[in-house]
Amino acid sequence: MIQADVVMAEPGHCRALYDALEPEALNFLRVGWGVDPLMGIEAAFRASPLCWSVLLDGGIAAMFGCASGYMAGVGSPWLITAPALEAVKLRFIRQSRGYARLMLEEYPVLTANVYRGNKPLIGWMKWLGFEFEDVDEMFMKGVLRSWDCRWF
């Protein structure tokens, strides 16, 4: 059985995740965040008081977290997955509500603009209960409010 652990993210996990990503995921970061992928991962890590890494058999499979949003009480969640996460995807998704609960305790409103091509992030956010609205042809805005969340 695969050893899967969710741990507090460390600076070195940024480079390890970057090295584990496929070209398509790197492109999502380039397009969605408008920056060099490694710089984006490092910036997300630094901006996120809540930040975790998913380790599989000691190697990194994902990082996720929540940065402070544009105003008090609003957080901006994010998730970056490497191909290795597929091995434990359902387990991660089921267990992620506990981490989303921590985000909602810190930030009662979670919101993020999501690149429409980023299916892993959209799927995770839908599982958590985010509602989506169109921003433009490339992006959607996802919102989850603690007072509307059935499982919080």
PDB file of N, CA, C and O in Angstrom, residues 6 50 52 64 91-105 124 127-128 151-152:
ATOM      1  N   VAL A   6      -0.072  13.921   4.628  1.00  0.00           N
ATOM      2  CA  VAL A   6      -0.250  15.354   4.416  1.00  0.00           C
ATOM      3  C   VAL A   6       0.529  16.040   5.526  1.00  0.00           C
ATOM      4  O   VAL A   6       0.293  15.781   6.707  1.00  0.00           O
ATOM      5  N   LEU A  50      -1.758  28.982   5.624  1.00  0.00           N
ATOM      6  CA  LEU A  50      -2.208  27.593   5.658  1.00  0.00           C
ATOM      7  C   LEU A  50      -1.700  26.937   4.380  1.00  0.00           C
ATOM      8  O   LEU A  50      -2.140  27.283   3.279  1.00  0.00           O
ATOM      9  N   TRP A  52      -0.086  23.013   2.840  1.00  0.00           N
ATOM     10  CA  TRP A  52       0.262  21.617   3.078  1.00  0.00           C
ATOM     11  C   TRP A  52       0.824  20.980   1.811  1.00  0.00           C
ATOM     12  O   TRP A  52       0.540  21.416   0.704  1.00  0.00           O
ATOM     13  N   PHE A  64      -1.188  22.339  -1.502  1.00  0.00           N
ATOM     14  CA  PHE A  64      -2.414  23.123  -1.483  1.00  0.00           C
ATOM     15  C   PHE A  64      -2.380  24.037  -0.277  1.00  0.00           C
ATOM     16  O   PHE A  64      -1.653  23.806   0.689  1.00  0.00           O
ATOM     17  N   ARG A  91      -8.836   9.265  -1.976  1.00  0.00           N
ATOM     18  CA  ARG A  91      -8.514   9.387  -0.554  1.00  0.00           C
ATOM     19  C   ARG A  91      -8.219  10.846  -0.202  1.00  0.00           C
ATOM     20  O   ARG A  91      -8.698  11.364   0.800  1.00  0.00           O
ATOM     21  N   PHE A  92      -7.433  11.521  -1.049  1.00  0.00           N
ATOM     22  CA  PHE A  92      -7.124  12.935  -0.811  1.00  0.00           C
ATOM     23  C   PHE A  92      -8.391  13.779  -0.815  1.00  0.00           C
ATOM     24  O   PHE A  92      -8.610  14.600   0.080  1.00  0.00           O
ATOM     25  N   ILE A  93      -9.226  13.582  -1.818  1.00  0.00           N
ATOM     26  CA  ILE A  93     -10.446  14.394  -1.923  1.00  0.00           C
ATOM     27  C   ILE A  93     -11.326  14.195  -0.694  1.00  0.00           C
ATOM     28  O   ILE A  93     -11.823  15.170  -0.118  1.00  0.00           O
ATOM     29  N   ARG A  94     -11.519  12.956  -0.279  1.00  0.00           N
ATOM     30  CA  ARG A  94     -12.363  12.694   0.901  1.00  0.00           C
ATOM     31  C   ARG A  94     -11.789  13.351   2.157  1.00  0.00           C
ATOM     32  O   ARG A  94     -12.532  13.878   2.977  1.00  0.00           O
ATOM     33  N   GLN A  95     -10.479  13.304   2.326  1.00  0.00           N
ATOM     34  CA  GLN A  95      -9.861  13.850   3.530  1.00  0.00           C
ATOM     35  C   GLN A  95      -9.660  15.358   3.477  1.00  0.00           C
ATOM     36  O   GLN A  95      -9.402  15.984   4.502  1.00  0.00           O
ATOM     37  N   SER A  96      -9.806  15.957   2.318  1.00  0.00           N
ATOM     38  CA  SER A  96      -9.490  17.375   2.172  1.00  0.00           C
ATOM     39  C   SER A  96     -10.498  18.297   2.855  1.00  0.00           C
ATOM     40  O   SER A  96     -10.182  19.453   3.128  1.00  0.00           O
ATOM     41  N   ARG A  97     -11.692  17.817   3.139  1.00  0.00           N
ATOM     42  CA  ARG A  97     -12.655  18.687   3.821  1.00  0.00           C
ATOM     43  C   ARG A  97     -12.138  19.154   5.178  1.00  0.00           C
ATOM     44  O   ARG A  97     -12.433  20.263   5.598  1.00  0.00           O
ATOM     45  N   GLY A  98     -11.377  18.330   5.849  1.00  0.00           N
ATOM     46  CA  GLY A  98     -10.802  18.748   7.130  1.00  0.00           C
ATOM     47  C   GLY A  98      -9.875  19.948   6.962  1.00  0.00           C
ATOM     48  O   GLY A  98      -9.859  20.855   7.801  1.00  0.00           O
ATOM     49  N   TYR A  99      -9.123  19.964   5.883  1.00  0.00           N
ATOM     50  CA  TYR A  99      -8.228  21.088   5.618  1.00  0.00           C
ATOM     51  C   TYR A  99      -9.018  22.307   5.153  1.00  0.00           C
ATOM     52  O   TYR A  99      -8.709  23.434   5.527  1.00  0.00           O
ATOM     53  N   ALA A 100     -10.062  22.069   4.366  1.00  0.00           N
ATOM     54  CA  ALA A 100     -10.935  23.181   3.954  1.00  0.00           C
ATOM     55  C   ALA A 100     -11.636  23.783   5.166  1.00  0.00           C
ATOM     56  O   ALA A 100     -11.841  24.994   5.239  1.00  0.00           O
ATOM     57  N   ARG A 101     -11.965  22.952   6.132  1.00  0.00           N
ATOM     58  CA  ARG A 101     -12.580  23.451   7.377  1.00  0.00           C
ATOM     59  C   ARG A 101     -11.610  24.416   8.080  1.00  0.00           C
ATOM     60  O   ARG A 101     -12.011  25.471   8.563  1.00  0.00           O
ATOM     61  N   LEU A 102     -10.334  24.065   8.119  1.00  0.00           N
ATOM     62  CA  LEU A 102      -9.341  24.960   8.720  1.00  0.00           C
ATOM     63  C   LEU A 102      -9.267  26.285   7.956  1.00  0.00           C
ATOM     64  O   LEU A 102      -9.128  27.352   8.555  1.00  0.00           O
ATOM     65  N   MET A 103      -9.368  26.198   6.623  1.00  0.00           N
ATOM     66  CA  MET A 103      -9.372  27.426   5.812  1.00  0.00           C
ATOM     67  C   MET A 103     -10.584  28.288   6.154  1.00  0.00           C
ATOM     68  O   MET A 103     -10.462  29.510   6.327  1.00  0.00           O
ATOM     69  N   LEU A 104     -11.765  27.663   6.253  1.00  0.00           N
ATOM     70  CA  LEU A 104     -12.990  28.413   6.541  1.00  0.00           C
ATOM     71  C   LEU A 104     -13.008  28.977   7.955  1.00  0.00           C
ATOM     72  O   LEU A 104     -13.643  30.000   8.207  1.00  0.00           O
ATOM     73  N   GLU A 105     -12.336  28.320   8.879  1.00  0.00           N
ATOM     74  CA  GLU A 105     -12.234  28.875  10.235  1.00  0.00           C
ATOM     75  C   GLU A 105     -11.400  30.153  10.232  1.00  0.00           C
ATOM     76  O   GLU A 105     -11.677  31.082  10.981  1.00  0.00           O
ATOM     77  N   TRP A 124     -11.874  19.457  -7.325  1.00  0.00           N
ATOM     78  CA  TRP A 124     -11.674  19.547  -5.870  1.00  0.00           C
ATOM     79  C   TRP A 124     -12.594  20.609  -5.279  1.00  0.00           C
ATOM     80  O   TRP A 124     -13.259  20.379  -4.272  1.00  0.00           O
ATOM     81  N   TRP A 127     -16.194  19.441  -5.171  1.00  0.00           N
ATOM     82  CA  TRP A 127     -16.382  18.487  -4.076  1.00  0.00           C
ATOM     83  C   TRP A 127     -16.560  19.223  -2.745  1.00  0.00           C
ATOM     84  O   TRP A 127     -17.355  18.831  -1.911  1.00  0.00           O
ATOM     85  N   LEU A 128     -15.819  20.314  -2.575  1.00  0.00           N
ATOM     86  CA  LEU A 128     -15.911  21.083  -1.336  1.00  0.00           C
ATOM     87  C   LEU A 128     -17.180  21.928  -1.272  1.00  0.00           C
ATOM     88  O   LEU A 128     -17.550  22.394  -0.197  1.00  0.00           O
ATOM     89  N   TRP A 151     -21.435  21.138   5.144  1.00  0.00           N
ATOM     90  CA  TRP A 151     -20.615  20.221   5.949  1.00  0.00           C
ATOM     91  C   TRP A 151     -19.747  20.946   6.966  1.00  0.00           C
ATOM     92  O   TRP A 151     -19.058  20.320   7.756  1.00  0.00           O
ATOM     93  N   PHE A 152     -19.752  22.285   6.982  1.00  0.00           N
ATOM     94  CA  PHE A 152     -18.872  23.044   7.880  1.00  0.00           C
ATOM     95  C   PHE A 152     -19.377  23.001   9.295  1.00  0.00           C
ATOM     96  O   PHE A 152     -20.476  23.126   9.630  1.00  0.00           O
TER      97      PHE A 152
END
